[in-house]
Short mmCIF file of C-alpha atoms and ligand atoms in Angstrom, two decimals:
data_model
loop_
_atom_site.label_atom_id
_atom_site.label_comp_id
_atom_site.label_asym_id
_atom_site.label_seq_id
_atom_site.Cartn_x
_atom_site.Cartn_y
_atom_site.Cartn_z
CA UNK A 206 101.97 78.66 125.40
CA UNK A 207 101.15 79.97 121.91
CA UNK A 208 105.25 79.63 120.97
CA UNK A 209 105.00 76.01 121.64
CA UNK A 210 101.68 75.76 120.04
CA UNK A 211 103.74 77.55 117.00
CA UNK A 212 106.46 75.25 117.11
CA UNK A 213 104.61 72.29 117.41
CA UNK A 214 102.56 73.41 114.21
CA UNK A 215 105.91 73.87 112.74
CA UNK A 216 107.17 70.55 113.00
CA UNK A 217 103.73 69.07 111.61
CA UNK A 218 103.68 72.16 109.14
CA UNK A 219 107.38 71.46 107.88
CA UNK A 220 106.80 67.56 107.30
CA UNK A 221 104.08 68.67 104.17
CA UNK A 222 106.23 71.26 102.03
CA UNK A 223 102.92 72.02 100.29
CA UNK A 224 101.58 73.89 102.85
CA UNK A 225 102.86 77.35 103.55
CA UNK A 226 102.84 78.31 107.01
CA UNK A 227 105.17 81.09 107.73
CA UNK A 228 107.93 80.20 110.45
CA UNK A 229 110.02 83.01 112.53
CA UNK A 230 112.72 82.58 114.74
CA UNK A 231 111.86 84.22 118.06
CA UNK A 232 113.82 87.20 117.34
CA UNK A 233 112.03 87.81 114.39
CA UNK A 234 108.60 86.97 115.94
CA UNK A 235 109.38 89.56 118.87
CA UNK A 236 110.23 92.21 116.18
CA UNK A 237 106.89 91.43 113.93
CA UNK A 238 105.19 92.07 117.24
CA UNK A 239 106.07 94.91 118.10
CA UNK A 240 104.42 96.74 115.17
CA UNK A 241 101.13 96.20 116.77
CA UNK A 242 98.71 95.75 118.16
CA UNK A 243 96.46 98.23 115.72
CA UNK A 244 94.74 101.05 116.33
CA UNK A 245 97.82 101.84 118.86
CA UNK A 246 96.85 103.33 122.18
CA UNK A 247 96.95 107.26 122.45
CA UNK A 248 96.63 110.20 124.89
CA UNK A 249 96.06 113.68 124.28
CA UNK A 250 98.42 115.69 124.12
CA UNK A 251 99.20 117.41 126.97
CA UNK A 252 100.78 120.90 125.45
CA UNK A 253 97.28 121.47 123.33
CA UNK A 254 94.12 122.18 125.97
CA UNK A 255 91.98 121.62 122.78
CA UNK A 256 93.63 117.94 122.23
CA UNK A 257 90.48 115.18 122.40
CA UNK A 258 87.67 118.27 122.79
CA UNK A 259 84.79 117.28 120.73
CA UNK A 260 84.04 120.85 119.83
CA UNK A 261 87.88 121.69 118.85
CA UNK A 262 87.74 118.71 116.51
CA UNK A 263 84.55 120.24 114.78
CA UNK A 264 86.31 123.75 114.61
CA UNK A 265 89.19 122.35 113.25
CA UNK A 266 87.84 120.42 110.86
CA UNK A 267 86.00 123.49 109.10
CA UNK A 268 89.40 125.14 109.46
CA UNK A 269 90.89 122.42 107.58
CA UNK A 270 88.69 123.10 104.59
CA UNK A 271 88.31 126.89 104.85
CA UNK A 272 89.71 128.33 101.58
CA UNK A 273 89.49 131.74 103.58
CA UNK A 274 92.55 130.88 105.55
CA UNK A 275 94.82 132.10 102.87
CA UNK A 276 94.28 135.68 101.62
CA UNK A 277 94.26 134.16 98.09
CA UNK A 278 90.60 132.31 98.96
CA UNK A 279 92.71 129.11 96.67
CA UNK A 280 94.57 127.48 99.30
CA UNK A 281 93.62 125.34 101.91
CA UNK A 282 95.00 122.39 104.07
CA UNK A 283 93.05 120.32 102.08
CA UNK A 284 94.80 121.37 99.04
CA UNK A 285 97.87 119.59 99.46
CA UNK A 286 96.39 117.02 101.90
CA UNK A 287 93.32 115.43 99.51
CA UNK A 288 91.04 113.04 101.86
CA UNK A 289 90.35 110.69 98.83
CA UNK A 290 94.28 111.11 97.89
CA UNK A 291 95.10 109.20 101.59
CA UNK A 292 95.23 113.14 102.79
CA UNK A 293 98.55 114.08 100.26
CA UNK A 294 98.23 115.63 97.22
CA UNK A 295 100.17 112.56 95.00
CA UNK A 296 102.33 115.13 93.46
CA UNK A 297 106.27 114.75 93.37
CA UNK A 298 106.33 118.57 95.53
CA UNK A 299 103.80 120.71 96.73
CA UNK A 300 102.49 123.32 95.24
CA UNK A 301 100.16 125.98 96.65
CA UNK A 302 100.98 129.53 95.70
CA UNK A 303 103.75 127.97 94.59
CA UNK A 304 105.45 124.88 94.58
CA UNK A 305 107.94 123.94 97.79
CA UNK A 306 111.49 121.67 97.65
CA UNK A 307 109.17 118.78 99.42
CA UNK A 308 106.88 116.42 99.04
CA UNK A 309 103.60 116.50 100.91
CA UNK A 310 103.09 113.65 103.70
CA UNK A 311 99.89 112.25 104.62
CA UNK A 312 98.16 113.38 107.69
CA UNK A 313 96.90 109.74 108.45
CA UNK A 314 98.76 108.88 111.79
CA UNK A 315 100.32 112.08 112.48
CA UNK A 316 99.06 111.95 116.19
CA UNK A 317 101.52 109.07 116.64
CA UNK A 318 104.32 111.68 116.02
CA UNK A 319 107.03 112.87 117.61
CA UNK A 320 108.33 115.93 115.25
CA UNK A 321 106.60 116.92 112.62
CA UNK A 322 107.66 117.89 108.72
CA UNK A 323 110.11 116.24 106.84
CA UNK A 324 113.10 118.07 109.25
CA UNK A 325 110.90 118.28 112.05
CA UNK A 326 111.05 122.25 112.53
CA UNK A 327 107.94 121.18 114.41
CA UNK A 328 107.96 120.25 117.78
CA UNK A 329 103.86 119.88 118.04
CA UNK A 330 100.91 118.80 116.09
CA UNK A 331 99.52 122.47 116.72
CA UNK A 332 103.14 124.59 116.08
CA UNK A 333 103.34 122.33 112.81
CA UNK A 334 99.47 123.35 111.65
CA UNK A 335 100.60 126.69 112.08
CA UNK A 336 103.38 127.00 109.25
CA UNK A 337 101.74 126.21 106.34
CA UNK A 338 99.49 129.44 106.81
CA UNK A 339 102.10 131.80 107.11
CA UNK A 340 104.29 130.02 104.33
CA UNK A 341 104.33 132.50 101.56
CA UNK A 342 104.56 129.39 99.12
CA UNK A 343 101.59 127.73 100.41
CA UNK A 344 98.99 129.64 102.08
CA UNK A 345 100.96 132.45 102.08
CA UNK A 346 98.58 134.25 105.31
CA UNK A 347 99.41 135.85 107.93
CA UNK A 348 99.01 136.25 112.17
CA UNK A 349 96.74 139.44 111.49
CA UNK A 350 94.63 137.80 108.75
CA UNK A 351 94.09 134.54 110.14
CA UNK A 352 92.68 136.01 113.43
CA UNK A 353 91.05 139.10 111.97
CA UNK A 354 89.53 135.99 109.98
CA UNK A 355 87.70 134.18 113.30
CA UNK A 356 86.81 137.29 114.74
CA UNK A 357 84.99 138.62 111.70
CA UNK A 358 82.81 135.41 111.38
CA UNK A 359 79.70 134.48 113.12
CA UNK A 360 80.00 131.06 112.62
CA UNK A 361 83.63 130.49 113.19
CA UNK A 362 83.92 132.64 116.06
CA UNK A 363 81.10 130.76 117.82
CA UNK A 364 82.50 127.32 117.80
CA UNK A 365 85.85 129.06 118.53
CA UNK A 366 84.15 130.30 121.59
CA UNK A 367 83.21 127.03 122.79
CA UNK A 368 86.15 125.25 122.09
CA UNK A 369 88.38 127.53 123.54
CA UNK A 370 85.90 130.72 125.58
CA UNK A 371 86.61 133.89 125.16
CA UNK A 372 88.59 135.26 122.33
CA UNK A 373 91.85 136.40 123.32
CA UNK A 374 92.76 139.97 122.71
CA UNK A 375 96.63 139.11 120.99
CA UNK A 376 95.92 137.59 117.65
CA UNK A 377 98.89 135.81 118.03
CA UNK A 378 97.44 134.06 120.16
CA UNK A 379 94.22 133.30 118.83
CA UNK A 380 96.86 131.56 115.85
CA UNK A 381 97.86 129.33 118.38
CA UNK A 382 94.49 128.05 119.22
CA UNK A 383 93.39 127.90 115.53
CA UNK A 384 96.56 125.43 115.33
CA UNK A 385 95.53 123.47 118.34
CA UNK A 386 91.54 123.16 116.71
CA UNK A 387 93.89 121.99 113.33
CA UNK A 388 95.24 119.50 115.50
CA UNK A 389 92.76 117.98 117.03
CA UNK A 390 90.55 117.66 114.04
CA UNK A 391 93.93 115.70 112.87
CA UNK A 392 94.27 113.62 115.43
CA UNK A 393 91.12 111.97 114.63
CA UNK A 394 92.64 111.04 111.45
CA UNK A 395 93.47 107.13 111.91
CA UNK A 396 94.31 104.44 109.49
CA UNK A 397 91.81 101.49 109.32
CA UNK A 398 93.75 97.61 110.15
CA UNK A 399 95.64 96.06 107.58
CA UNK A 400 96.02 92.40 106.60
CA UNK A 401 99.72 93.04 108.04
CA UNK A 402 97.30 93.32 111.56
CA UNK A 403 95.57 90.64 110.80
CA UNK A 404 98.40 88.50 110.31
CA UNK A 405 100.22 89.77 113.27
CA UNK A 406 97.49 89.15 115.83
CA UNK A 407 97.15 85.69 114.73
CA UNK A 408 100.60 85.35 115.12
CA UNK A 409 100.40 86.61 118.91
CA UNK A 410 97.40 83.87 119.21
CA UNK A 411 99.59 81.25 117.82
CA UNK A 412 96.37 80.98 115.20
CA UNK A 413 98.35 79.51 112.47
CA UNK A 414 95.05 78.54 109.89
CA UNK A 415 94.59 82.54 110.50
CA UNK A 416 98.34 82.78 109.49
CA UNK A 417 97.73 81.42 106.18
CA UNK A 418 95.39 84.20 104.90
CA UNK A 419 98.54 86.36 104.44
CA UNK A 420 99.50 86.36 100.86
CA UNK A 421 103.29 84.11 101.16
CA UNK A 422 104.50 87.12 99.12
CA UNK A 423 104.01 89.57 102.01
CA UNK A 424 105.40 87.49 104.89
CA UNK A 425 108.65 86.49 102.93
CA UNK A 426 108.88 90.12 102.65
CA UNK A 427 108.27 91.16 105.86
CA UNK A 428 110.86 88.42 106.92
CA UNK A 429 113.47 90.68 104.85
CA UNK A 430 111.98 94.10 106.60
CA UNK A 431 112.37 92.51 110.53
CA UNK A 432 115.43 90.11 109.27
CA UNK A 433 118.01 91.45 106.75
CA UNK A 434 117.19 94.47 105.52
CA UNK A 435 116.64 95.93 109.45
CA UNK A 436 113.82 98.32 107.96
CA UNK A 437 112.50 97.75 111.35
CA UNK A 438 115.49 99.99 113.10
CA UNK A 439 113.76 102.72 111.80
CA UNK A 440 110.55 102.24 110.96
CA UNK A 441 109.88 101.00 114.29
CA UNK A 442 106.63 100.43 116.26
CA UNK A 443 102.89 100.52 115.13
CA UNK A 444 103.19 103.52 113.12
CA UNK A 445 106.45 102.21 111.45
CA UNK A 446 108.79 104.95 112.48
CA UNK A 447 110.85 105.41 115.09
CA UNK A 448 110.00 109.22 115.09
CA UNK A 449 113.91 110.95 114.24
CA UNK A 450 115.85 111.99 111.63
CA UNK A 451 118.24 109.80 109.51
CA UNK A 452 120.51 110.40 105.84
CA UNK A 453 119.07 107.66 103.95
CA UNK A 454 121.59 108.85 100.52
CA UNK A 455 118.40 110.73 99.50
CA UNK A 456 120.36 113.64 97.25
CA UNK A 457 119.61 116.62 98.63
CA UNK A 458 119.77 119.05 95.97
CA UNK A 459 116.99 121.37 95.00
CA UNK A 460 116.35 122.68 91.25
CA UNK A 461 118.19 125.91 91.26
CA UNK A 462 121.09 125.08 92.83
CA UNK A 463 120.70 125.10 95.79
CA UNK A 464 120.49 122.47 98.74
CA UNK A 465 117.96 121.08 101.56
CA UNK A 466 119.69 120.84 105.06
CA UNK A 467 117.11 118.55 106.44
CA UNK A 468 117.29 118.29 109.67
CA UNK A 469 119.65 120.76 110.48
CA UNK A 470 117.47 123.63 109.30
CA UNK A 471 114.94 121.96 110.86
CA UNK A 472 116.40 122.51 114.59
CA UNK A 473 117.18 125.54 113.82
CA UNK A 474 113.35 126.75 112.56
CA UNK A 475 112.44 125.33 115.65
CA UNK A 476 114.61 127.08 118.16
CA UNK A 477 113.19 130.04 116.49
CA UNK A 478 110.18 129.31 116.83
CA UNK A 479 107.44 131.45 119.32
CA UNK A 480 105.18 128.69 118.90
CA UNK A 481 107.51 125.76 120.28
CA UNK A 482 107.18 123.61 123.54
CA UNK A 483 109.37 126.18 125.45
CA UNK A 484 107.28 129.27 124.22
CA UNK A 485 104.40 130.79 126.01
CA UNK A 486 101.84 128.75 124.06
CA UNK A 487 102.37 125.38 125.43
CA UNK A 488 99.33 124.30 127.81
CA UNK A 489 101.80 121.72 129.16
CA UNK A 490 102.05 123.09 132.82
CA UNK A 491 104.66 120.96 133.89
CA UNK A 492 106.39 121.27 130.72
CA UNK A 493 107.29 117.29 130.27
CA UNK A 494 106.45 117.64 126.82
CA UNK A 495 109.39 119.85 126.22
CA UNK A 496 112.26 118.24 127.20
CA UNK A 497 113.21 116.97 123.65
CA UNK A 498 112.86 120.35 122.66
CA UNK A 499 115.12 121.73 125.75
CA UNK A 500 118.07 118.59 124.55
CA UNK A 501 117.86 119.25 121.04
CA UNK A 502 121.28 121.04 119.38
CA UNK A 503 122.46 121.52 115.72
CA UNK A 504 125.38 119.35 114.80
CA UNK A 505 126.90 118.91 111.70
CA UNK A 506 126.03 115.50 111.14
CA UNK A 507 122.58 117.09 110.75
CA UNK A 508 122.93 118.02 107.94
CA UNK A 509 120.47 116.02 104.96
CA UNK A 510 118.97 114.07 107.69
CA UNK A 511 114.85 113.59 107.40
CA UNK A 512 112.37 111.91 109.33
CA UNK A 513 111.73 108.64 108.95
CA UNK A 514 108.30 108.54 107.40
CA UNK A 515 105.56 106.34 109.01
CA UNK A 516 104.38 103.28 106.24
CA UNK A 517 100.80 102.72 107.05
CA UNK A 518 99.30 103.34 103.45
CA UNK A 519 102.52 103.88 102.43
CA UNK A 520 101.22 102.16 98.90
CA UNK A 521 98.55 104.51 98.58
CA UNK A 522 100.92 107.76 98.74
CA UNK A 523 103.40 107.56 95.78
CA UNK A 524 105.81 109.29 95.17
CA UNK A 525 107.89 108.89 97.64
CA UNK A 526 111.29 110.50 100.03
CA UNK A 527 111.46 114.12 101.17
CA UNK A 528 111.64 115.24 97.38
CA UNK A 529 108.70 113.12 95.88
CA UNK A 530 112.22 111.51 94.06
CA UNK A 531 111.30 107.90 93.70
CA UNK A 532 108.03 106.97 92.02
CA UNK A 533 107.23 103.95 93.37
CA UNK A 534 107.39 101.60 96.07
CA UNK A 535 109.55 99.15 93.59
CA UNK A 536 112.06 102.36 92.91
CA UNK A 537 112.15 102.64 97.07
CA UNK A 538 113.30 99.07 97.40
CA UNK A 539 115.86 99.36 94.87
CA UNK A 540 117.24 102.27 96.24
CA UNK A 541 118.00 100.34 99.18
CA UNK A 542 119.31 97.36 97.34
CA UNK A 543 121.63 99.54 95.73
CA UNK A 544 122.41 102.09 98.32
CA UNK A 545 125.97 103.81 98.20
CA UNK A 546 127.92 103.48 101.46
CA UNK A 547 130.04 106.57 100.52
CA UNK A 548 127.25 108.94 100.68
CA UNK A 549 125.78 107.46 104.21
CA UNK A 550 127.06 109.13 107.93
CA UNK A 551 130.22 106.76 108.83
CA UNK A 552 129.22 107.17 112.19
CA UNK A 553 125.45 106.64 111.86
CA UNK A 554 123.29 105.26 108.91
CA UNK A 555 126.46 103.09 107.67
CA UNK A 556 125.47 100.64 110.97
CA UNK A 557 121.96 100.29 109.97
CA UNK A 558 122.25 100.03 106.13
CA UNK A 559 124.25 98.42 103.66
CA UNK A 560 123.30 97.69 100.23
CA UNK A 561 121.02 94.79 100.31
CA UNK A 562 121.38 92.97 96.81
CA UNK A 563 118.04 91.66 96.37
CA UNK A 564 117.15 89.27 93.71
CA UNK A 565 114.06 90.43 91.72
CA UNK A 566 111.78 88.10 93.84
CA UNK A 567 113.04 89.33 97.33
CA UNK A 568 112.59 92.88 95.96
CA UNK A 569 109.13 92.03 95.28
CA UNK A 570 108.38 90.38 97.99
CA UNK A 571 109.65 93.65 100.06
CA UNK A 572 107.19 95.14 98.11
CA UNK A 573 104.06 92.77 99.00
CA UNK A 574 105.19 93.39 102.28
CA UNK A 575 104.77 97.23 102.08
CA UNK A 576 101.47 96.91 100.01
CA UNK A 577 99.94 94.68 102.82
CA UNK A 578 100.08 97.50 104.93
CA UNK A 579 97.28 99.39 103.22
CA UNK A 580 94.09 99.55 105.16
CA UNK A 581 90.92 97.19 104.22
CA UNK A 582 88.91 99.68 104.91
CA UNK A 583 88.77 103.24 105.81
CA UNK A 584 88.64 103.78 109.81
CA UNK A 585 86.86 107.43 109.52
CA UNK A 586 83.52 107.92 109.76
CA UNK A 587 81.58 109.52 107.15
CA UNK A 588 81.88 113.57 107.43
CA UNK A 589 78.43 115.22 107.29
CA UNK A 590 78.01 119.06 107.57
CA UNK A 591 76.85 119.86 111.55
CA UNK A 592 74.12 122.26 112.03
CA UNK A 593 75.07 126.14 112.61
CA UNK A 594 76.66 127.08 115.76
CA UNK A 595 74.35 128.49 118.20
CA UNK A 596 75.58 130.17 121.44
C1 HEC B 823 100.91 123.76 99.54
C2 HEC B 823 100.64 122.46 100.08
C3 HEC B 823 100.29 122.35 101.54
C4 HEC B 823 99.27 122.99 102.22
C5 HEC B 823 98.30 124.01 101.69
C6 HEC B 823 99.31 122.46 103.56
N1 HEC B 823 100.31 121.54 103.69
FE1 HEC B 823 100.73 120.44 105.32
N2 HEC B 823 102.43 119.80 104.47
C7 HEC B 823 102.86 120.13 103.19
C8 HEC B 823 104.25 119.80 103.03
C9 HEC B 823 105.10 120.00 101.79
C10 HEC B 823 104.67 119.27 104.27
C11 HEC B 823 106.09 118.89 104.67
C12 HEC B 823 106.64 120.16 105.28
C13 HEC B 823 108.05 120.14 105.75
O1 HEC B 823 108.75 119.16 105.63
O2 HEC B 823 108.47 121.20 106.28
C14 HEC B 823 103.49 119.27 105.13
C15 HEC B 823 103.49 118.77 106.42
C16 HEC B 823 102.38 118.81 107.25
C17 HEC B 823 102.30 118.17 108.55
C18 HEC B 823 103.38 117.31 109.18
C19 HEC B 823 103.17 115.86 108.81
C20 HEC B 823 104.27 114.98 109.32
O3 HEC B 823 104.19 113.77 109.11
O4 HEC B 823 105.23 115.46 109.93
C21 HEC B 823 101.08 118.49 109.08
C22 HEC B 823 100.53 118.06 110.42
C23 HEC B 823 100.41 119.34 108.12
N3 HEC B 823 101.22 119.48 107.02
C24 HEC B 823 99.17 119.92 108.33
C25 HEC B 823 98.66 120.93 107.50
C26 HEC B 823 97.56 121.81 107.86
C27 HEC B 823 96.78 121.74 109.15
C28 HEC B 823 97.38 122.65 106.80
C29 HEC B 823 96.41 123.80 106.69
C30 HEC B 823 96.51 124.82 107.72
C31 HEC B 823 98.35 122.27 105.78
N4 HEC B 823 99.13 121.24 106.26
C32 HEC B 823 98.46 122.88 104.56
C33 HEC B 823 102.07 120.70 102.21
C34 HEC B 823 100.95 121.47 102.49
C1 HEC B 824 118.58 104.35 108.87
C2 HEC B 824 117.12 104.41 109.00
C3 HEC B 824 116.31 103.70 107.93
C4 HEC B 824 116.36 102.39 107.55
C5 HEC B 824 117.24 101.28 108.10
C6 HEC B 824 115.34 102.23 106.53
N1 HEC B 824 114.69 103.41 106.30
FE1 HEC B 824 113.20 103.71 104.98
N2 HEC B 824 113.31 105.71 105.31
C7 HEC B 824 114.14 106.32 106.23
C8 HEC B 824 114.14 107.74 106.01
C9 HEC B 824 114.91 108.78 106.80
C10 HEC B 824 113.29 107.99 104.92
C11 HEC B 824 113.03 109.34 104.25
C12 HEC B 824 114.27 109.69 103.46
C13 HEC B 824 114.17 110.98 102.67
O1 HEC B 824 113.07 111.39 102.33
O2 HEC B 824 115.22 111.56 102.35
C14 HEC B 824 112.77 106.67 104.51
C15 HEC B 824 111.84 106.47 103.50
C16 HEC B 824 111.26 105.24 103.21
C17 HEC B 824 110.12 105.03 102.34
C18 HEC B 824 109.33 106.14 101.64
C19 HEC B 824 108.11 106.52 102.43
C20 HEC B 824 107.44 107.81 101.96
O3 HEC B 824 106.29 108.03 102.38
O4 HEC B 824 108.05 108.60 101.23
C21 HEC B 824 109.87 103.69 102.30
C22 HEC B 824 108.76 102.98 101.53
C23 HEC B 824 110.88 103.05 103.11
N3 HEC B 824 111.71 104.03 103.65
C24 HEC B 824 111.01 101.68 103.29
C25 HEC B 824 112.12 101.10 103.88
C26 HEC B 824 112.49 99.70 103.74
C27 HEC B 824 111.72 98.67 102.96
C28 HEC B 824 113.65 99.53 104.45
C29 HEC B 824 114.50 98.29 104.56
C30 HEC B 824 115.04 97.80 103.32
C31 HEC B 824 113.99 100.82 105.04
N4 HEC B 824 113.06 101.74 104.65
C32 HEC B 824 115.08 101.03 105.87
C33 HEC B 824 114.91 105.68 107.19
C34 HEC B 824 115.27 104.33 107.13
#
């Protein structure tokens, strides 16, 4: 019903060149569609018992500003992920106790993941809220600090007691469930709709006068990201990613000499890992949850893969790529109007991208694409300090 509604507004639409009313062929109306609808729907996750719990979110969100986390009393998550910076820190690399090779990602979304960091050495929200306190670099804390930490303090150990009862006797484990409060304090953290939304849903209506609010810029763009460019391979779905790893001819180098292996150091910090899905701290009875973590292997082609980065806000989080490399969205889009073939996987990436060639408008217009998926408005609600835990 609403295609034929469409097409009929096309032919009437197409006899007055004035008006701009975007057409699609169906292919390319399928693909717009299937990066909504927005907010996408979400479950807790079933390897964190804390995932959803309204007092886990509260505990984690005081653990997410608690400078106390690191030994240093300078470092917290909120350090490198700034709220009024889109949750990143804006900076090419990280820097906490010192700075990292990589660039820090937003936090916005992150419950839509699938593996987390840039190589995704994490298999969890709750594994991958775990590293950045025992990273000497960043928080540089340890197991024995960061429990000795709850159980010293009224307040803290409190709401940890109602989130999670008693506390356990292993400090590992009480790390564990400090990562699962971290994560589902994250998991509240949602981007607000976009005029990319709005556009789409009028598209699924057939609501072609809505259609027309969306800046010609943007959908001539977004005709190139679902169309020619096949941006939409990989930055698939609501979230715009399709949740692996890929060699997009990034360089990998770090300063020093040396080099980043991506995703295969990634699998292989996992493996390692006591806190992944197969380990002990998984609240995933059944243990669905792990069964990418039970298929995953090391291969060579591995090797300077990242994960494809989710692009909600994406114009609000400059600079951009693993290394904070390209410093804005304009640099992005010429890097893959000029890519090199030579450096991409012959087997992989060299299916799914070729150098482009965009004229200067189409390059802009990819960018009016990306820049109309910024939210309108924020979709958090205001954060007020909640009175003191009483038993
Ligand atoms: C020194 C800066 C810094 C601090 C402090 C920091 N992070 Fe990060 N965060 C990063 C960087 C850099 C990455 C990418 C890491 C990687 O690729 O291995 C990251 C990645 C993440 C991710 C994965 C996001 C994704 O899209 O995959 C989550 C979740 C996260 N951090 C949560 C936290 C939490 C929770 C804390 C506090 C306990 C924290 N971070 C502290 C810099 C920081
Ligand atoms: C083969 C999969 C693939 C395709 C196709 C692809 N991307 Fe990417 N994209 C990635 C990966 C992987 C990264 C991160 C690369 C890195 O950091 O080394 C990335 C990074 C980005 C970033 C930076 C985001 C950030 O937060 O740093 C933007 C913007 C982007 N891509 C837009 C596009 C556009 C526009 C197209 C189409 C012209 C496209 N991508 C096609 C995989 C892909």
């Amino acid at each position: 019903m609403s295609r034929f509604v469409l097409g009929l507004l096309g032919v009437v639409f197409s006899l007055n060149a004035a008006t701009q009313v975007p057409q699609f062929s169906p292919a390319e109306e399928r693909a717009i569609l299937r990066h909504g609808p927005w907010p996408a729907p979400w479950s807790p996750d079933p390897s964190n018992r804390a995932s959803g719990s309204a007092q886990a979110i509260e505990l984690g969100e005081r653990l997410f500003f608690e400078p106390r986390l690191s030994p240093s009393g300078k470092v917290l998550c909120a350090t490198c992920h700034v709220p009024f910076r889109g949750w990143q820190d804006s900076r090419a690399r990280a820097a906490g106790l010192a700075e990292v090779e990589r660039n820090t990602p937003s936090v916005l979304n992150v419950r839509y993941g699938r593996w987390f960091g840039w190589d995704g050495a994490g298999d969890s929200l709750w594994a991958q809220s775990i590293r950045p306190i025992l990273e000497p670099r960043e928080m540089g804390g340890s197991v024995a600090q960061a429990a000795a930490l709850v159980r010293s303090d009224a307040e803290l150990a409190c709401r940890f007691a109602k989130a999670f009862g008693a506390l356990p006797a292993a400090d590992e484990a009480l790390l564990a469930a400090i990562g699962k409060a971290l994560a589902a304090f994250q998991e509240t953290l949602v981007t607000g709709r976009t005029p990319f939304d709005e556009f789409r849903d009028a598209l699924a209506r057939g609501d072609a006068a809505a259609m027309k609010s969306y800046p010609p810029a943007a959908w001539r763009g977004l005709r190139i990201f679902v169309g020619r460019g096949n941006c939409s391979a990989c930055h698939f779905g609501p979230a715009f990613s399709n949740g692996e790893f890929h060699d997009t001819g990034v360089p990998f180098f770090v300063a020093g000499g040396g080099v980043d292996p991506g995703r295969l150091g990634g699998i292989r910090k996992l493996l390692a890992s006591e806190f992944n899905l197969l380990g002990r701290y998984s609240d995933d009875g059944q243990k669905k949850s792990s069964l990418k973590t039970r298929h995953v292997a090391a291969e060579h082609r591995n090797f300077g893969e990242f994960k494809v980065p989710a692009l909600r806000n994406v114009a609000l989080t400059a600079p951009y790529m693993h290394n904070g490399s390209l410093a804005t969205l304009a640099d992005v889009v010429r890097h893959y109007s000029e890519l090199s073939a030579d450096r991409l996987h012959a087997d992989g990436e060299v299916l799914l991208l070729r150098p482009l060639r965009l004229g200067a408008g189409e390059a802009a217009d990819l960018v009016a694409f990306l820049e109309s998926l910024t939210e309108r408005e924020s979709a958090l609600p205001e954060r007020k300090p909640g009175a003191p835990c009483v038993k």
